Coordinates of C-alpha atoms in Angstrom, one line a residue:
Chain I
X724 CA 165.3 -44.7 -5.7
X725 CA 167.5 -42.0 -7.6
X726 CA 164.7 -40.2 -9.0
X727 CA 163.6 -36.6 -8.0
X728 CA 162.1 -36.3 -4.4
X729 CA 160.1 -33.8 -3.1
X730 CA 159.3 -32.9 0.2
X731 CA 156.7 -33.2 2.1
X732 CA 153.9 -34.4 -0.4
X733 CA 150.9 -33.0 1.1
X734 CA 150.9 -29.5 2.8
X735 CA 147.7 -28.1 4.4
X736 CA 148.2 -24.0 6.1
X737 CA 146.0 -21.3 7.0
X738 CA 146.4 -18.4 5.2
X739 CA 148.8 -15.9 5.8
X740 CA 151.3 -18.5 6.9
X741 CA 154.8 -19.2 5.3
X742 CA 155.5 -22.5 4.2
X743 CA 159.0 -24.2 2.7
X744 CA 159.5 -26.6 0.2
X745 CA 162.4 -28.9 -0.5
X746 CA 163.6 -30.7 -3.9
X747 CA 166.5 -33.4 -4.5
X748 CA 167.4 -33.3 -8.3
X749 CA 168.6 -36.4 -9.7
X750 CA 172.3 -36.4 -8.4
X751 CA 174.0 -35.6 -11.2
X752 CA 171.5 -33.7 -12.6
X753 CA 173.0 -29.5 -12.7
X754 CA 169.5 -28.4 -13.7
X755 CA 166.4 -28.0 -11.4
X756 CA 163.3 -26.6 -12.1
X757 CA 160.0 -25.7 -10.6
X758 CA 156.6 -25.9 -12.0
X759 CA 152.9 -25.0 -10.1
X760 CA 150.2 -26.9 -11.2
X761 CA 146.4 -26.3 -10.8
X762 CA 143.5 -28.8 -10.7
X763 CA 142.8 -29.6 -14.7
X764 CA 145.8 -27.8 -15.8
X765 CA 149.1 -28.6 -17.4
X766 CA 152.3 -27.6 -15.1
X767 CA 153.4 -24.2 -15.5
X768 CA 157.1 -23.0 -15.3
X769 CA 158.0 -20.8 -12.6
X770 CA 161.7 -21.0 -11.9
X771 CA 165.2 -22.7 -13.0
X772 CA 168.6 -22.8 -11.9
X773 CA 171.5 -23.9 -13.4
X774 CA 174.0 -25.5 -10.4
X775 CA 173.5 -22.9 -7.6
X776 CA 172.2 -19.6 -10.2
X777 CA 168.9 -19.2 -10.4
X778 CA 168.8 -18.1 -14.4
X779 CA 165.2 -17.6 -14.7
X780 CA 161.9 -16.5 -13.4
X781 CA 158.4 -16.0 -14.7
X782 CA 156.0 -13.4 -14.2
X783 CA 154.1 -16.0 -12.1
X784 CA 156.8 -15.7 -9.1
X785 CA 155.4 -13.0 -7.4
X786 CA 157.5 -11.4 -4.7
X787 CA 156.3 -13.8 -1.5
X788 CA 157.8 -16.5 -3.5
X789 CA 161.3 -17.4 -3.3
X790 CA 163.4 -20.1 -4.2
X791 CA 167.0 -21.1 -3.6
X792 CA 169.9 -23.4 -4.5
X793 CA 172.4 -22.6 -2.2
X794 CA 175.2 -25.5 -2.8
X795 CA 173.5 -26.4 -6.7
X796 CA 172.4 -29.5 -4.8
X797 CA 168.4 -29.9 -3.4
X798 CA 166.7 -26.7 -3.6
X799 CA 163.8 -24.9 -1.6
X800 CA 160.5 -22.8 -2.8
X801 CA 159.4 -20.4 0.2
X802 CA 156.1 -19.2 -0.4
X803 CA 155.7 -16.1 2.3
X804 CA 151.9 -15.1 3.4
X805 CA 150.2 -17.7 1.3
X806 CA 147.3 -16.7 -0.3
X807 CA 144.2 -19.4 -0.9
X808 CA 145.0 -18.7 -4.8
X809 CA 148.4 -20.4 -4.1
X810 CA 147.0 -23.8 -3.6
X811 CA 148.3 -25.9 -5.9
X812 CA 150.4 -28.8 -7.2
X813 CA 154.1 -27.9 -6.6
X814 CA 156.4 -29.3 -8.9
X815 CA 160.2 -29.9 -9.0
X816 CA 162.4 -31.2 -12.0
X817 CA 165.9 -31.8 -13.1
X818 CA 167.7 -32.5 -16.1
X819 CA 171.0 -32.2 -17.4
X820 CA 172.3 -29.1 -19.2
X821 CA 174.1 -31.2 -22.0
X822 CA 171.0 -33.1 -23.3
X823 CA 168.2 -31.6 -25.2
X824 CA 166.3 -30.5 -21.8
X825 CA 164.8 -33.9 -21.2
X826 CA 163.3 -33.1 -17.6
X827 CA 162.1 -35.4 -14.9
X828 CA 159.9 -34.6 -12.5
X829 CA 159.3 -35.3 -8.9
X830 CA 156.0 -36.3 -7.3
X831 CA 155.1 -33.1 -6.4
X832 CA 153.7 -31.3 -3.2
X833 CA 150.4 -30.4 -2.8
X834 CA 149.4 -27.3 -1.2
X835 CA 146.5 -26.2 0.3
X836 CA 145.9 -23.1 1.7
X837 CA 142.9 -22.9 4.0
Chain S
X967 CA 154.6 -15.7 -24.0
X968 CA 154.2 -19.8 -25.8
X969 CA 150.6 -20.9 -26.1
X970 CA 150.1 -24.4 -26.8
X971 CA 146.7 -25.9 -28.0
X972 CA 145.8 -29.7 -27.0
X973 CA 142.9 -32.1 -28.2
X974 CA 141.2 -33.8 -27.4
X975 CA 140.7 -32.8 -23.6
X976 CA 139.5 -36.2 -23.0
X977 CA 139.4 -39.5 -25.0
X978 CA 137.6 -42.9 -24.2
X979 CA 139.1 -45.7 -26.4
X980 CA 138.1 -49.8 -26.3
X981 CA 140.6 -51.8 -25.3
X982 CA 142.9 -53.2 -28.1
X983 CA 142.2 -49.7 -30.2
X984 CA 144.1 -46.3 -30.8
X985 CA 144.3 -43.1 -29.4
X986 CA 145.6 -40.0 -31.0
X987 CA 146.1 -36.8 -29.6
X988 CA 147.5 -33.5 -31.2
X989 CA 149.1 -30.2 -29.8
X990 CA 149.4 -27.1 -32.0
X991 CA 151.8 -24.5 -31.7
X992 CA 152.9 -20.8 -32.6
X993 CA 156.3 -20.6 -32.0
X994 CA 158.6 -21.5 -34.7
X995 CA 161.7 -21.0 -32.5
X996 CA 160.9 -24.5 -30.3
X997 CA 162.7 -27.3 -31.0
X998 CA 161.9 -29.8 -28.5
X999 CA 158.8 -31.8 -28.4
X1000 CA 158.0 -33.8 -25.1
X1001 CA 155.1 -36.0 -23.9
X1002 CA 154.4 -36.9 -20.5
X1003 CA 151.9 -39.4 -18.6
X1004 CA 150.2 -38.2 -15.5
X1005 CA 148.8 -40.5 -13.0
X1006 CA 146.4 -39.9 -10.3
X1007 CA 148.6 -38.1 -7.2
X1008 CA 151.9 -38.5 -9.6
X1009 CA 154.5 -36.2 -11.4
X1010 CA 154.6 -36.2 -15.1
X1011 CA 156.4 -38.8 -16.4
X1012 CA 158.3 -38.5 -19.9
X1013 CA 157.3 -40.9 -21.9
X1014 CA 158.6 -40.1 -25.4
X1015 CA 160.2 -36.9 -26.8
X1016 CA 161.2 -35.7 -30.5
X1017 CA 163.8 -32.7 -31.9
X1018 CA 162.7 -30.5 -34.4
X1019 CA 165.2 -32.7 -37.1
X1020 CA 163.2 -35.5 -36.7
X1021 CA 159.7 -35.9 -38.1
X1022 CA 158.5 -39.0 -36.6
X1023 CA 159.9 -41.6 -33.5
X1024 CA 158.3 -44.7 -32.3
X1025 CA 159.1 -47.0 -29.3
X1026 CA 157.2 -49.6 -28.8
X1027 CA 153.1 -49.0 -28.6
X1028 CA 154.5 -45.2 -28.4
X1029 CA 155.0 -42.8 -31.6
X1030 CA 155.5 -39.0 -32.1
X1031 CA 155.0 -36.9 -35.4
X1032 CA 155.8 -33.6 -35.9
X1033 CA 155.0 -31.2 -38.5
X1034 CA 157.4 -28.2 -38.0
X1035 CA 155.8 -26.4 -41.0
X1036 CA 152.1 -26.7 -40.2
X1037 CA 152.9 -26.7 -36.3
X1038 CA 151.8 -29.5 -35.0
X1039 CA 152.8 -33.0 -33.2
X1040 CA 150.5 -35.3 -32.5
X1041 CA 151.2 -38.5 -30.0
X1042 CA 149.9 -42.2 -30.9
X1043 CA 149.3 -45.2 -28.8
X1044 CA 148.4 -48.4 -30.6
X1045 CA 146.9 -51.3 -29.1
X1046 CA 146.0 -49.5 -25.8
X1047 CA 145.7 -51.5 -22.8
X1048 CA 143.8 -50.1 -19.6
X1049 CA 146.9 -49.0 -18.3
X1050 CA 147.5 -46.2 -20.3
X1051 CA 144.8 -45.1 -18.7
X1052 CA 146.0 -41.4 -17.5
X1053 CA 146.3 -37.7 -18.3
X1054 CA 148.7 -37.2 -21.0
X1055 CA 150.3 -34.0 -21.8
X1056 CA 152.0 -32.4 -24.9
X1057 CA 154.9 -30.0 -24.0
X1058 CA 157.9 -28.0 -25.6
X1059 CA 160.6 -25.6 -25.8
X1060 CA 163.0 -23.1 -27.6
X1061 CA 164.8 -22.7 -24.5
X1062 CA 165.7 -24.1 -20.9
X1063 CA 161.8 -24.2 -20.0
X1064 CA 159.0 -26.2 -21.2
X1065 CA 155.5 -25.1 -21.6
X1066 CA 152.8 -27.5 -21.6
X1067 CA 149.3 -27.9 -23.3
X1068 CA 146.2 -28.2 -21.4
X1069 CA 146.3 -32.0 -21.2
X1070 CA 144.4 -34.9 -22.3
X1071 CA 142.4 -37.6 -19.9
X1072 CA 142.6 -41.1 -22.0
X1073 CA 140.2 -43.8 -20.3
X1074 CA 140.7 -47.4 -22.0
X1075 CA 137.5 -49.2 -22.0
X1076 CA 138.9 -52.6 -20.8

């Protein structure tokens, strides 16, 4: 399968605890992005990096959230001290920078914070 | 920041029939125009896209319009088959991210 892959797909924590996410783009895909999305809701953007720079973040990416790309490769989303508000549907995509942003996405994880 | 208006929120269509849905927007700056298909415990999955130089695309049971001046695009599935049974979402961007209406469930009566 060369698709996008998450990992892991279901997540279940207390509160207060710090969990890690991890996302292989499509291989050669130098874009990555990632999206939450909440019950009845269309995906929201929340970060995107472009090879190992993360070029963007949105107001949604509060400070206990963190996300890296360190070799421009798979990337991880920490969230620190989750919050029950954090529960969600965790996203990843990837495109490629020289097409007109056609993104795929992953299967997601889902997080719930207890 | 983008706001993007979707309708119906849900759709019930006989087999064999069409469904129609159509996103509005307020930013004249995007110029890409996604849809995706979400399944139960899936990711979106991209099913069709146009560019703001085009005003209409079709592939197969699949077609896009888009109406830069009044801003809108609608998305139209002919001869729906219980299958396309999902949550369908309308999406674009002026830039590197997408933002994405509120979504539409389609249930085909079989």
């Amino acid at each position: 399968d060369t698709g996008v892959s998450q990992d892991p797909r279901h997540k279940i924590t207390k509160r207060g605890q710090n969990v890690t996410f991890r996302c292989d783009p499509i291989s050669e895909h130098n874009r990555l992005y990632w999206y939450r999305q909440t019950l009845g809701q269309g995906p929201e953007f929340l970060t995107y990096f472009q090879n190992e720079a993360q070029l963007e973040k949105s107001r949604l990416l509060s400070d206990r959230f963190s996300a890296e790309r360190p070799k421009g490769s798979f990337s991880t989303l920490e969230i620190q001290r989750t919050e029950q508000g954090d529960s969600a549907m965790y996203l990843c995509a990837s495109s490629f920078s020289g097409t007109y942003n056609e993104q795929f996405f992953g299967p997601g994880t889902r997080l719930t914070v207890l | 920041g983008e706001n993007v208006e979707q309708h119906p929120s849900t759709l019930s269509v006989q087999e064999g029939d069409s469904a129609v849905i159509k996103c509005t927007y307020s930013d004249s700056a995007s110029n890409y125009f996604p849809w995706y298909k979400q399944e139960l415990g899936k990711g979106p999955q991209l099913i069709i896209d146009i560019r703001s130089n085009v005003g209409e695309k079709k592939d197969q049971r699949i077609a896009v319009t888009l109406n830069k001046t009044a801003k809108h695009f609608s998305l139209h599935i002919t001869e729906t088959q219980p299958e396309d049974s999902a949550v369908y979402f309308c999406a674009l961007a002026a830039g590197n991210k997408l933002t994405f209406g509120g979504g539409t469930r389609v249930l085909v009566k079989p």
